[in-house]
PDB file of C-alpha atoms in Angstrom:
ATOM      1  CA  UNK A  13       0.011  -0.022   0.001  1.00  0.00           C
ATOM      2  CA  UNK A  14       1.407   3.310  -1.104  1.00  0.00           C
ATOM      3  CA  UNK A  15       1.668   5.975   1.637  1.00  0.00           C
ATOM      4  CA  UNK A  16       0.872   9.261  -0.032  1.00  0.00           C
ATOM      5  CA  UNK A  17       2.456  12.438   1.190  1.00  0.00           C
ATOM      6  CA  UNK A  18       5.651  10.681   2.213  1.00  0.00           C
ATOM      7  CA  UNK A  19       8.832  10.174   0.241  1.00  0.00           C
ATOM      8  CA  UNK A  20      11.950   8.217   0.838  1.00  0.00           C
ATOM      9  CA  UNK A  21      15.187   9.666   2.101  1.00  0.00           C
ATOM     10  CA  UNK A  22      17.314  10.451  -0.898  1.00  0.00           C
ATOM     11  CA  UNK A  23      21.099  10.977  -0.879  1.00  0.00           C
ATOM     12  CA  UNK A  24      20.809  14.775  -0.721  1.00  0.00           C
ATOM     13  CA  UNK A  25      18.483  14.618   2.291  1.00  0.00           C
ATOM     14  CA  UNK A  26      20.813  12.199   4.010  1.00  0.00           C
ATOM     15  CA  UNK A  27      23.835  14.406   3.461  1.00  0.00           C
ATOM     16  CA  UNK A  28      21.978  17.448   4.737  1.00  0.00           C
ATOM     17  CA  UNK A  29      20.832  15.590   7.843  1.00  0.00           C
ATOM     18  CA  UNK A  30      24.305  14.162   8.396  1.00  0.00           C
ATOM     19  CA  UNK A  31      25.803  17.591   8.077  1.00  0.00           C
ATOM     20  CA  UNK A  32      23.401  18.899  10.682  1.00  0.00           C
ATOM     21  CA  UNK A  33      24.451  16.119  13.013  1.00  0.00           C
ATOM     22  CA  UNK A  34      28.099  16.934  12.494  1.00  0.00           C
ATOM     23  CA  UNK A  35      27.305  20.591  13.115  1.00  0.00           C
ATOM     24  CA  UNK A  36      25.734  19.637  16.445  1.00  0.00           C
ATOM     25  CA  UNK A  37      28.841  17.658  17.396  1.00  0.00           C
ATOM     26  CA  UNK A  38      31.161  20.526  16.465  1.00  0.00           C
ATOM     27  CA  UNK A  39      28.919  23.009  18.306  1.00  0.00           C
ATOM     28  CA  UNK A  40      29.076  20.810  21.390  1.00  0.00           C
ATOM     29  CA  UNK A  41      32.863  20.722  21.176  1.00  0.00           C
ATOM     30  CA  UNK A  42      33.370  24.476  20.866  1.00  0.00           C
ATOM     31  CA  UNK A  43      30.566  25.595  23.212  1.00  0.00           C
ATOM     32  CA  UNK A  44      32.368  27.633  25.924  1.00  0.00           C
ATOM     33  CA  UNK A  45      32.149  26.366  29.474  1.00  0.00           C
ATOM     34  CA  UNK A  46      33.592  27.654  32.743  1.00  0.00           C
ATOM     35  CA  UNK A  47      34.723  25.377  35.583  1.00  0.00           C
ATOM     36  CA  UNK A  48      35.343  26.860  38.984  1.00  0.00           C
ATOM     37  CA  UNK A  49      37.946  25.422  41.420  1.00  0.00           C
ATOM     38  CA  UNK A  50      36.476  23.005  43.961  1.00  0.00           C
ATOM     39  CA  UNK A  51      39.597  22.600  46.129  1.00  0.00           C
ATOM     40  CA  UNK A  52      38.303  22.140  49.691  1.00  0.00           C
ATOM     41  CA  UNK A  53      39.421  24.813  52.178  1.00  0.00           C
ATOM     42  CA  UNK A  54      39.843  24.320  55.917  1.00  0.00           C
ATOM     43  CA  UNK A  55      38.903  27.132  58.320  1.00  0.00           C
ATOM     44  CA  UNK A  56      41.186  30.097  57.722  1.00  0.00           C
ATOM     45  CA  UNK A  57      42.731  28.796  54.509  1.00  0.00           C
ATOM     46  CA  UNK A  58      42.727  30.927  51.385  1.00  0.00           C
ATOM     47  CA  UNK A  59      42.518  29.333  47.960  1.00  0.00           C
ATOM     48  CA  UNK A  60      44.485  30.586  44.973  1.00  0.00           C
ATOM     49  CA  UNK A  61      42.905  28.884  41.963  1.00  0.00           C
ATOM     50  CA  UNK A  62      42.740  25.135  41.586  1.00  0.00           C
ATOM     51  CA  UNK A  63      46.211  24.151  42.679  1.00  0.00           C
ATOM     52  CA  UNK A  64      47.160  25.781  45.978  1.00  0.00           C
ATOM     53  CA  UNK A  65      45.937  27.264  49.229  1.00  0.00           C
ATOM     54  CA  UNK A  66      47.667  29.063  52.070  1.00  0.00           C
ATOM     55  CA  UNK A  67      46.885  28.817  55.755  1.00  0.00           C
ATOM     56  CA  UNK A  68      47.209  31.736  58.226  1.00  0.00           C
ATOM     57  CA  UNK A  69      50.372  30.195  59.651  1.00  0.00           C
ATOM     58  CA  UNK A  70      51.985  30.242  56.199  1.00  0.00           C
ATOM     59  CA  UNK A  71      51.535  26.546  55.413  1.00  0.00           C
ATOM     60  CA  UNK A  72      51.195  26.090  51.658  1.00  0.00           C
ATOM     61  CA  UNK A  73      49.157  23.102  50.461  1.00  0.00           C
ATOM     62  CA  UNK A  74      49.400  22.047  46.827  1.00  0.00           C
ATOM     63  CA  UNK A  75      46.775  19.888  45.066  1.00  0.00           C
ATOM     64  CA  UNK A  76      48.333  17.163  42.959  1.00  0.00           C
ATOM     65  CA  UNK A  77      46.104  15.969  40.067  1.00  0.00           C
ATOM     66  CA  UNK A  78      48.070  12.774  39.398  1.00  0.00           C
ATOM     67  CA  UNK A  79      48.244   9.439  41.191  1.00  0.00           C
ATOM     68  CA  UNK A  80      51.440   8.688  43.101  1.00  0.00           C
ATOM     69  CA  UNK A  81      52.654   5.263  41.948  1.00  0.00           C
ATOM     70  CA  UNK A  82      56.143   5.664  43.341  1.00  0.00           C
ATOM     71  CA  UNK A  83      57.261   7.774  40.363  1.00  0.00           C
ATOM     72  CA  UNK A  84      57.552  10.865  42.577  1.00  0.00           C
ATOM     73  CA  UNK A  85      54.784  13.170  41.227  1.00  0.00           C
ATOM     74  CA  UNK A  86      53.736  14.078  44.787  1.00  0.00           C
ATOM     75  CA  UNK A  87      57.099  15.794  45.019  1.00  0.00           C
ATOM     76  CA  UNK A  88      58.065  16.910  41.504  1.00  0.00           C
ATOM     77  CA  UNK A  89      54.737  18.608  40.666  1.00  0.00           C
ATOM     78  CA  UNK A  90      54.600  20.564  43.987  1.00  0.00           C
ATOM     79  CA  UNK A  91      58.176  21.658  43.304  1.00  0.00           C
ATOM     80  CA  UNK A  92      56.993  23.394  40.173  1.00  0.00           C
ATOM     81  CA  UNK A  93      54.398  25.418  42.097  1.00  0.00           C
ATOM     82  CA  UNK A  94      56.644  26.108  45.098  1.00  0.00           C
ATOM     83  CA  UNK A  95      59.462  27.276  42.862  1.00  0.00           C
ATOM     84  CA  UNK A  96      57.309  29.867  41.088  1.00  0.00           C
ATOM     85  CA  UNK A  97      55.633  30.872  44.350  1.00  0.00           C
ATOM     86  CA  UNK A  98      58.874  31.320  46.286  1.00  0.00           C
ATOM     87  CA  UNK A  99      57.673  29.022  49.056  1.00  0.00           C
ATOM     88  CA  UNK A 100      59.662  27.499  51.878  1.00  0.00           C
ATOM     89  CA  UNK A 101      59.817  23.800  51.016  1.00  0.00           C
ATOM     90  CA  UNK A 102      59.667  22.971  54.724  1.00  0.00           C
ATOM     91  CA  UNK A 103      56.220  24.580  54.842  1.00  0.00           C
ATOM     92  CA  UNK A 104      54.785  22.868  51.766  1.00  0.00           C
ATOM     93  CA  UNK A 105      52.168  20.128  52.032  1.00  0.00           C
ATOM     94  CA  UNK A 106      50.241  18.109  49.485  1.00  0.00           C
ATOM     95  CA  UNK A 107      46.843  16.616  48.981  1.00  0.00           C
ATOM     96  CA  UNK A 108      45.199  14.702  46.175  1.00  0.00           C
ATOM     97  CA  UNK A 109      43.242  16.991  43.867  1.00  0.00           C
ATOM     98  CA  UNK A 110      39.452  16.543  43.905  1.00  0.00           C
ATOM     99  CA  UNK A 111      37.597  15.276  40.839  1.00  0.00           C
ATOM    100  CA  UNK A 112      37.286  18.248  38.447  1.00  0.00           C
ATOM    101  CA  UNK A 113      37.554  19.025  34.741  1.00  0.00           C
ATOM    102  CA  UNK A 114      40.299  21.488  35.682  1.00  0.00           C
ATOM    103  CA  UNK A 115      42.655  18.569  36.303  1.00  0.00           C
ATOM    104  CA  UNK A 116      41.907  16.634  33.101  1.00  0.00           C
ATOM    105  CA  UNK A 117      44.896  15.090  31.336  1.00  0.00           C
ATOM    106  CA  UNK A 118      44.123  15.203  27.650  1.00  0.00           C
ATOM    107  CA  UNK A 119      47.701  14.327  26.754  1.00  0.00           C
ATOM    108  CA  UNK A 120      47.466  11.022  28.607  1.00  0.00           C
ATOM    109  CA  UNK A 121      44.085  10.325  26.973  1.00  0.00           C
ATOM    110  CA  UNK A 122      45.611  10.730  23.554  1.00  0.00           C
ATOM    111  CA  UNK A 123      48.638   8.525  24.299  1.00  0.00           C
ATOM    112  CA  UNK A 124      46.816   5.804  26.233  1.00  0.00           C
ATOM    113  CA  UNK A 125      43.881   5.613  23.788  1.00  0.00           C
ATOM    114  CA  UNK A 126      45.235   6.698  20.380  1.00  0.00           C
ATOM    115  CA  UNK A 127      42.814   7.162  17.543  1.00  0.00           C
ATOM    116  CA  UNK A 128      39.660   7.121  19.688  1.00  0.00           C
ATOM    117  CA  UNK A 129      38.921  10.773  19.027  1.00  0.00           C
ATOM    118  CA  UNK A 130      40.188  13.327  16.507  1.00  0.00           C
ATOM    119  CA  UNK A 131      42.905  15.507  17.992  1.00  0.00           C
ATOM    120  CA  UNK A 132      40.748  18.641  17.753  1.00  0.00           C
ATOM    121  CA  UNK A 133      38.105  17.047  20.006  1.00  0.00           C
ATOM    122  CA  UNK A 134      40.413  15.168  22.394  1.00  0.00           C
ATOM    123  CA  UNK A 135      41.035  17.977  24.857  1.00  0.00           C
ATOM    124  CA  UNK A 136      37.387  19.029  24.941  1.00  0.00           C
ATOM    125  CA  UNK A 137      36.289  15.453  25.616  1.00  0.00           C
ATOM    126  CA  UNK A 138      38.923  14.962  28.345  1.00  0.00           C
ATOM    127  CA  UNK A 139      37.943  18.184  30.096  1.00  0.00           C
ATOM    128  CA  UNK A 140      34.184  17.736  29.960  1.00  0.00           C
ATOM    129  CA  UNK A 141      34.464  14.178  31.269  1.00  0.00           C
ATOM    130  CA  UNK A 142      37.076  15.119  33.881  1.00  0.00           C
ATOM    131  CA  UNK A 143      39.518  12.431  32.673  1.00  0.00           C
ATOM    132  CA  UNK A 144      42.083  12.664  35.486  1.00  0.00           C
ATOM    133  CA  UNK A 145      44.409  10.074  33.971  1.00  0.00           C
ATOM    134  CA  UNK A 146      47.901   9.180  35.145  1.00  0.00           C
ATOM    135  CA  UNK A 147      50.177   7.377  32.696  1.00  0.00           C
ATOM    136  CA  UNK A 148      52.310   7.440  29.606  1.00  0.00           C
ATOM    137  CA  UNK A 149      54.899   9.710  31.337  1.00  0.00           C
ATOM    138  CA  UNK A 150      52.603  12.729  30.874  1.00  0.00           C
ATOM    139  CA  UNK A 151      52.458  14.167  34.407  1.00  0.00           C
ATOM    140  CA  UNK A 152      55.170  16.779  33.958  1.00  0.00           C
ATOM    141  CA  UNK A 153      54.505  17.315  30.264  1.00  0.00           C
ATOM    142  CA  UNK A 154      50.831  18.025  30.794  1.00  0.00           C
ATOM    143  CA  UNK A 155      50.907  19.890  34.088  1.00  0.00           C
ATOM    144  CA  UNK A 156      54.159  21.863  34.249  1.00  0.00           C
ATOM    145  CA  UNK A 157      52.732  24.885  32.422  1.00  0.00           C
ATOM    146  CA  UNK A 158      49.489  25.258  34.444  1.00  0.00           C
ATOM    147  CA  UNK A 159      51.378  24.605  37.697  1.00  0.00           C
ATOM    148  CA  UNK A 160      53.939  27.269  36.904  1.00  0.00           C
ATOM    149  CA  UNK A 161      51.138  29.678  36.085  1.00  0.00           C
ATOM    150  CA  UNK A 162      49.368  28.838  39.370  1.00  0.00           C
ATOM    151  CA  UNK A 163      52.482  29.520  41.411  1.00  0.00           C
ATOM    152  CA  UNK A 164      53.262  32.698  39.514  1.00  0.00           C
ATOM    153  CA  UNK A 165      49.683  33.963  39.846  1.00  0.00           C
ATOM    154  CA  UNK A 166      49.658  33.495  43.616  1.00  0.00           C
ATOM    155  CA  UNK A 167      53.059  35.167  43.881  1.00  0.00           C
ATOM    156  CA  UNK A 168      51.832  38.196  41.942  1.00  0.00           C
ATOM    157  CA  UNK A 169      48.723  38.472  44.131  1.00  0.00           C
ATOM    158  CA  UNK A 170      50.779  38.239  47.342  1.00  0.00           C
ATOM    159  CA  UNK A 171      53.176  40.844  46.048  1.00  0.00           C
ATOM    160  CA  UNK A 172      50.281  43.205  45.266  1.00  0.00           C
ATOM    161  CA  UNK A 173      48.920  42.868  48.782  1.00  0.00           C
ATOM    162  CA  UNK A 174      52.334  43.529  50.329  1.00  0.00           C
ATOM    163  CA  UNK A 175      53.034  46.425  47.996  1.00  0.00           C
ATOM    164  CA  UNK A 176      49.754  48.064  49.006  1.00  0.00           C
ATOM    165  CA  UNK A 177      50.900  47.997  52.638  1.00  0.00           C
ATOM    166  CA  UNK A 178      54.297  49.376  51.806  1.00  0.00           C
ATOM    167  CA  UNK A 179      53.178  51.896  49.226  1.00  0.00           C
ATOM    168  CA  UNK A 180      55.454  50.579  46.501  1.00  0.00           C
ATOM    169  CA  UNK A 181      55.081  49.110  43.010  1.00  0.00           C
ATOM    170  CA  UNK A 182      54.313  45.391  43.330  1.00  0.00           C
ATOM    171  CA  UNK A 183      56.734  44.620  40.566  1.00  0.00           C
ATOM    172  CA  UNK A 184      59.531  45.789  42.850  1.00  0.00           C
ATOM    173  CA  UNK A 185      58.651  43.004  45.310  1.00  0.00           C
ATOM    174  CA  UNK A 186      59.839  39.430  45.249  1.00  0.00           C
ATOM    175  CA  UNK A 187      59.307  36.237  47.181  1.00  0.00           C
ATOM    176  CA  UNK A 188      61.650  33.872  49.001  1.00  0.00           C
ATOM    177  CA  UNK A 189      61.291  31.211  51.685  1.00  0.00           C
ATOM    178  CA  UNK A 190      57.592  31.915  52.223  1.00  0.00           C
ATOM    179  CA  UNK A 191      57.891  35.707  52.470  1.00  0.00           C
ATOM    180  CA  UNK A 192      57.246  38.693  50.223  1.00  0.00           C
ATOM    181  CA  UNK A 193      60.320  40.876  50.331  1.00  0.00           C
ATOM    182  CA  UNK A 194      61.206  44.411  49.275  1.00  0.00           C
ATOM    183  CA  UNK A 195      64.662  45.349  50.392  1.00  0.00           C
ATOM    184  CA  UNK A 196      64.672  44.819  54.166  1.00  0.00           C
ATOM    185  CA  UNK A 197      60.889  44.688  54.332  1.00  0.00           C
ATOM    186  CA  UNK A 198      59.219  41.262  54.492  1.00  0.00           C
ATOM    187  CA  UNK A 199      55.803  39.815  55.170  1.00  0.00           C
ATOM    188  CA  UNK A 200      54.849  36.170  55.452  1.00  0.00           C
ATOM    189  CA  UNK A 201      52.517  34.461  53.013  1.00  0.00           C
ATOM    190  CA  UNK A 202      50.108  33.556  55.809  1.00  0.00           C
ATOM    191  CA  UNK A 203      49.784  37.145  56.914  1.00  0.00           C
ATOM    192  CA  UNK A 204      48.986  38.335  53.375  1.00  0.00           C
ATOM    193  CA  UNK A 205      46.921  35.466  51.943  1.00  0.00           C
ATOM    194  CA  UNK A 206      43.413  36.707  52.786  1.00  0.00           C
ATOM    195  CA  UNK A 207      44.153  40.183  51.416  1.00  0.00           C
ATOM    196  CA  UNK A 208      45.969  38.841  48.387  1.00  0.00           C
ATOM    197  CA  UNK A 209      42.956  36.790  47.299  1.00  0.00           C
ATOM    198  CA  UNK A 210      41.073  40.046  46.479  1.00  0.00           C
ATOM    199  CA  UNK A 211      43.614  41.079  43.842  1.00  0.00           C
ATOM    200  CA  UNK A 212      43.422  40.177  40.174  1.00  0.00           C
ATOM    201  CA  UNK A 213      46.033  38.147  38.366  1.00  0.00           C
ATOM    202  CA  UNK A 214      47.953  40.568  36.092  1.00  0.00           C
ATOM    203  CA  UNK A 215      47.437  39.874  32.377  1.00  0.00           C
ATOM    204  CA  UNK A 216      51.213  39.901  31.734  1.00  0.00           C
ATOM    205  CA  UNK A 217      51.979  37.281  34.376  1.00  0.00           C
ATOM    206  CA  UNK A 218      55.755  37.130  34.944  1.00  0.00           C
ATOM    207  CA  UNK A 219      57.413  33.748  35.363  1.00  0.00           C
ATOM    208  CA  UNK A 220      60.595  33.227  37.306  1.00  0.00           C
ATOM    209  CA  UNK A 221      63.811  33.373  35.261  1.00  0.00           C
ATOM    210  CA  UNK A 222      67.468  32.761  35.989  1.00  0.00           C
ATOM    211  CA  UNK A 223      69.396  30.118  37.867  1.00  0.00           C
ATOM    212  CA  UNK A 224      69.324  31.629  41.347  1.00  0.00           C
ATOM    213  CA  UNK A 225      67.977  29.755  44.353  1.00  0.00           C
ATOM    214  CA  UNK A 226      65.470  27.545  42.570  1.00  0.00           C
ATOM    215  CA  UNK A 227      63.554  24.495  43.745  1.00  0.00           C
ATOM    216  CA  UNK A 228      62.664  23.246  40.275  1.00  0.00           C
ATOM    217  CA  UNK A 229      64.913  20.436  39.126  1.00  0.00           C
ATOM    218  CA  UNK A 230      66.818  20.244  42.450  1.00  0.00           C
ATOM    219  CA  UNK A 231      66.856  17.244  44.801  1.00  0.00           C
ATOM    220  CA  UNK A 232      64.227  17.664  47.503  1.00  0.00           C
ATOM    221  CA  UNK A 233      62.853  15.497  50.316  1.00  0.00           C
ATOM    222  CA  UNK A 234      59.847  13.507  49.055  1.00  0.00           C
ATOM    223  CA  UNK A 235      56.688  14.944  50.545  1.00  0.00           C
ATOM    224  CA  UNK A 236      54.863  11.561  50.470  1.00  0.00           C
ATOM    225  CA  UNK A 237      57.625   9.645  52.269  1.00  0.00           C
ATOM    226  CA  UNK A 238      56.878  10.529  55.923  1.00  0.00           C
ATOM    227  CA  UNK A 239      53.235   9.391  55.767  1.00  0.00           C
ATOM    228  CA  UNK A 240      54.215   6.128  54.129  1.00  0.00           C
ATOM    229  CA  UNK A 241      56.914   5.461  56.733  1.00  0.00           C
ATOM    230  CA  UNK A 242      54.840   6.264  59.839  1.00  0.00           C
ATOM    231  CA  UNK A 243      51.648   4.668  58.478  1.00  0.00           C
ATOM    232  CA  UNK A 244      49.543   7.855  58.460  1.00  0.00           C
ATOM    233  CA  UNK A 245      49.064   7.834  54.668  1.00  0.00           C
ATOM    234  CA  UNK A 246      45.663   6.557  53.572  1.00  0.00           C
ATOM    235  CA  UNK A 247      45.270   4.186  50.659  1.00  0.00           C
ATOM    236  CA  UNK A 248      42.207   2.710  48.989  1.00  0.00           C
ATOM    237  CA  UNK A 249      42.737  -0.496  50.957  1.00  0.00           C
ATOM    238  CA  UNK A 250      42.476   1.514  54.208  1.00  0.00           C
ATOM    239  CA  UNK A 251      38.921   2.613  53.590  1.00  0.00           C
ATOM    240  CA  UNK A 252      36.304   0.969  55.824  1.00  0.00           C
ATOM    241  CA  UNK A 253      32.572   1.667  55.518  1.00  0.00           C
ATOM    242  CA  UNK A 254      29.598   0.156  57.316  1.00  0.00           C
ATOM    243  CA  UNK A 255      28.566  -3.212  55.836  1.00  0.00           C
ATOM    244  CA  UNK A 256      31.417  -2.996  53.380  1.00  0.00           C
ATOM    245  CA  UNK A 257      31.952  -5.956  51.060  1.00  0.00           C
ATOM    246  CA  UNK A 258      35.351  -6.896  49.613  1.00  0.00           C
ATOM    247  CA  UNK A 259      35.592  -8.396  46.129  1.00  0.00           C
ATOM    248  CA  UNK A 260      38.432 -10.622  44.919  1.00  0.00           C
ATOM    249  CA  UNK A 261      39.153 -11.441  41.304  1.00  0.00           C
ATOM    250  CA  UNK A 262      40.192 -15.011  40.574  1.00  0.00           C
ATOM    251  CA  UNK A 263      42.773 -14.753  37.814  1.00  0.00           C
ATOM    252  CA  UNK A 264      43.571 -17.555  35.398  1.00  0.00           C
ATOM    253  CA  UNK A 265      46.918 -19.387  35.400  1.00  0.00           C
ATOM    254  CA  UNK A 266      49.844 -17.965  33.483  1.00  0.00           C
ATOM    255  CA  UNK A 267      49.210 -17.928  29.762  1.00  0.00           C
ATOM    256  CA  UNK A 268      46.196 -17.434  27.544  1.00  0.00           C
ATOM    257  CA  UNK A 269      43.278 -19.358  29.094  1.00  0.00           C
ATOM    258  CA  UNK A 270      39.501 -19.266  28.953  1.00  0.00           C
ATOM    259  CA  UNK A 271      37.011 -19.758  31.754  1.00  0.00           C
ATOM    260  CA  UNK A 272      35.568 -23.271  31.364  1.00  0.00           C
ATOM    261  CA  UNK A 273      33.193 -23.348  34.316  1.00  0.00           C
ATOM    262  CA  UNK A 274      32.230 -21.469  37.471  1.00  0.00           C
ATOM    263  CA  UNK A 275      31.216 -23.440  40.543  1.00  0.00           C
ATOM    264  CA  UNK A 276      29.307 -20.991  42.648  1.00  0.00           C
ATOM    265  CA  UNK A 277      28.407 -23.618  45.239  1.00  0.00           C
ATOM    266  CA  UNK A 278      32.056 -24.191  46.026  1.00  0.00           C
ATOM    267  CA  UNK A 279      32.637 -20.454  46.350  1.00  0.00           C
ATOM    268  CA  UNK A 280      29.795 -20.164  48.838  1.00  0.00           C
ATOM    269  CA  UNK A 281      31.575 -22.544  51.255  1.00  0.00           C
ATOM    270  CA  UNK A 282      34.311 -19.993  51.899  1.00  0.00           C
ATOM    271  CA  UNK A 283      33.890 -18.595  55.450  1.00  0.00           C
ATOM    272  CA  UNK A 284      32.179 -15.206  55.517  1.00  0.00           C
ATOM    273  CA  UNK A 285      31.780 -15.269  51.712  1.00  0.00           C
ATOM    274  CA  UNK A 286      28.546 -13.624  50.580  1.00  0.00           C
ATOM    275  CA  UNK A 287      28.260 -13.873  46.823  1.00  0.00           C
ATOM    276  CA  UNK A 288      29.914 -14.570  43.477  1.00  0.00           C
ATOM    277  CA  UNK A 289      29.482 -13.183  40.052  1.00  0.00           C
ATOM    278  CA  UNK A 290      26.795 -14.943  38.019  1.00  0.00           C
ATOM    279  CA  UNK A 291      27.386 -13.002  34.808  1.00  0.00           C
ATOM    280  CA  UNK A 292      30.376 -14.969  33.670  1.00  0.00           C
ATOM    281  CA  UNK A 293      29.929 -17.209  30.681  1.00  0.00           C
ATOM    282  CA  UNK A 294      32.030 -20.195  29.673  1.00  0.00           C
ATOM    283  CA  UNK A 295      34.621 -19.295  27.055  1.00  0.00           C
ATOM    284  CA  UNK A 296      35.104 -15.744  28.399  1.00  0.00           C
ATOM    285  CA  UNK A 297      38.660 -14.516  28.777  1.00  0.00           C
ATOM    286  CA  UNK A 298      37.690 -12.148  31.570  1.00  0.00           C
ATOM    287  CA  UNK A 299      38.334 -13.076  35.173  1.00  0.00           C
ATOM    288  CA  UNK A 300      35.374 -13.999  37.371  1.00  0.00           C
ATOM    289  CA  UNK A 301      34.819 -12.324  40.706  1.00  0.00           C
ATOM    290  CA  UNK A 302      34.850 -15.271  43.112  1.00  0.00           C
ATOM    291  CA  UNK A 303      35.302 -16.049  46.810  1.00  0.00           C
ATOM    292  CA  UNK A 304      37.376 -19.215  46.514  1.00  0.00           C
ATOM    293  CA  UNK A 305      40.245 -20.661  44.547  1.00  0.00           C
ATOM    294  CA  UNK A 306      38.431 -23.876  43.656  1.00  0.00           C
ATOM    295  CA  UNK A 307      35.317 -22.197  42.224  1.00  0.00           C
ATOM    296  CA  UNK A 308      36.758 -21.559  38.785  1.00  0.00           C
ATOM    297  CA  UNK A 309      38.055 -24.053  36.181  1.00  0.00           C
ATOM    298  CA  UNK A 310      40.120 -22.974  33.209  1.00  0.00           C
ATOM    299  CA  UNK A 311      40.925 -24.357  29.804  1.00  0.00           C
ATOM    300  CA  UNK A 312      43.110 -23.405  26.879  1.00  0.00           C
TER     301      UNK A 312
END
């Protein structure tokens, strides 16, 4: 039966519709969005952007957006900020950055998952999905520039606050060891932080130059070491919640093997075991989540 008033989709209509779809994708990619810092602040602390905050006693805390796997990023990345800021390394602390698009690592996304997205969309996708990835030796390559800018911005704001007190040009001021200095005058970061937060970051933000007393690239005590030595550092395995259940993955033997069978009854005999995965199918190369070693049988 012919349906009058309707016509099929011809090639021209399809191309026009497809073009509109592509236009929507491109529009989504270039649509401007603003993300505000969500770095948590304790009482009395003053935040300076997404990467650092200063306490009234002058303690500087730097947010690190990468996982510490032993490669030293909890020290090397804070060094970048502290160097530009002019902080006293003995008064620098660290904390893991919260989940935020501001800490996205588009460079790692491109190197870990090549070819998934066109390069022109990769950064937008990483930012909008807050892909806080650690890997492919990208920590310093991706974050050195924004960390330098964060330290330099806070330094400029602190210098402006000190200069207002002294009645001098802020560009004549410098920072060293946690103080803003101008000749023999000096004021601590903690004393100036609240006032400094009201100043704007200058458009021509100056970065440190020269080979004077610099922290960047110099050996420094690892900031994550004390907590790991005395046991105060918290890891995912340290988390305990009410009625918390622990899952264990039963891996296959060495080599390429397939899951032949899953004996859930055997797994249930494990003391305090509560459940097993029932979504595993024979022939799958994925590992079942089980409660006992004898519950899974493998084959090549």
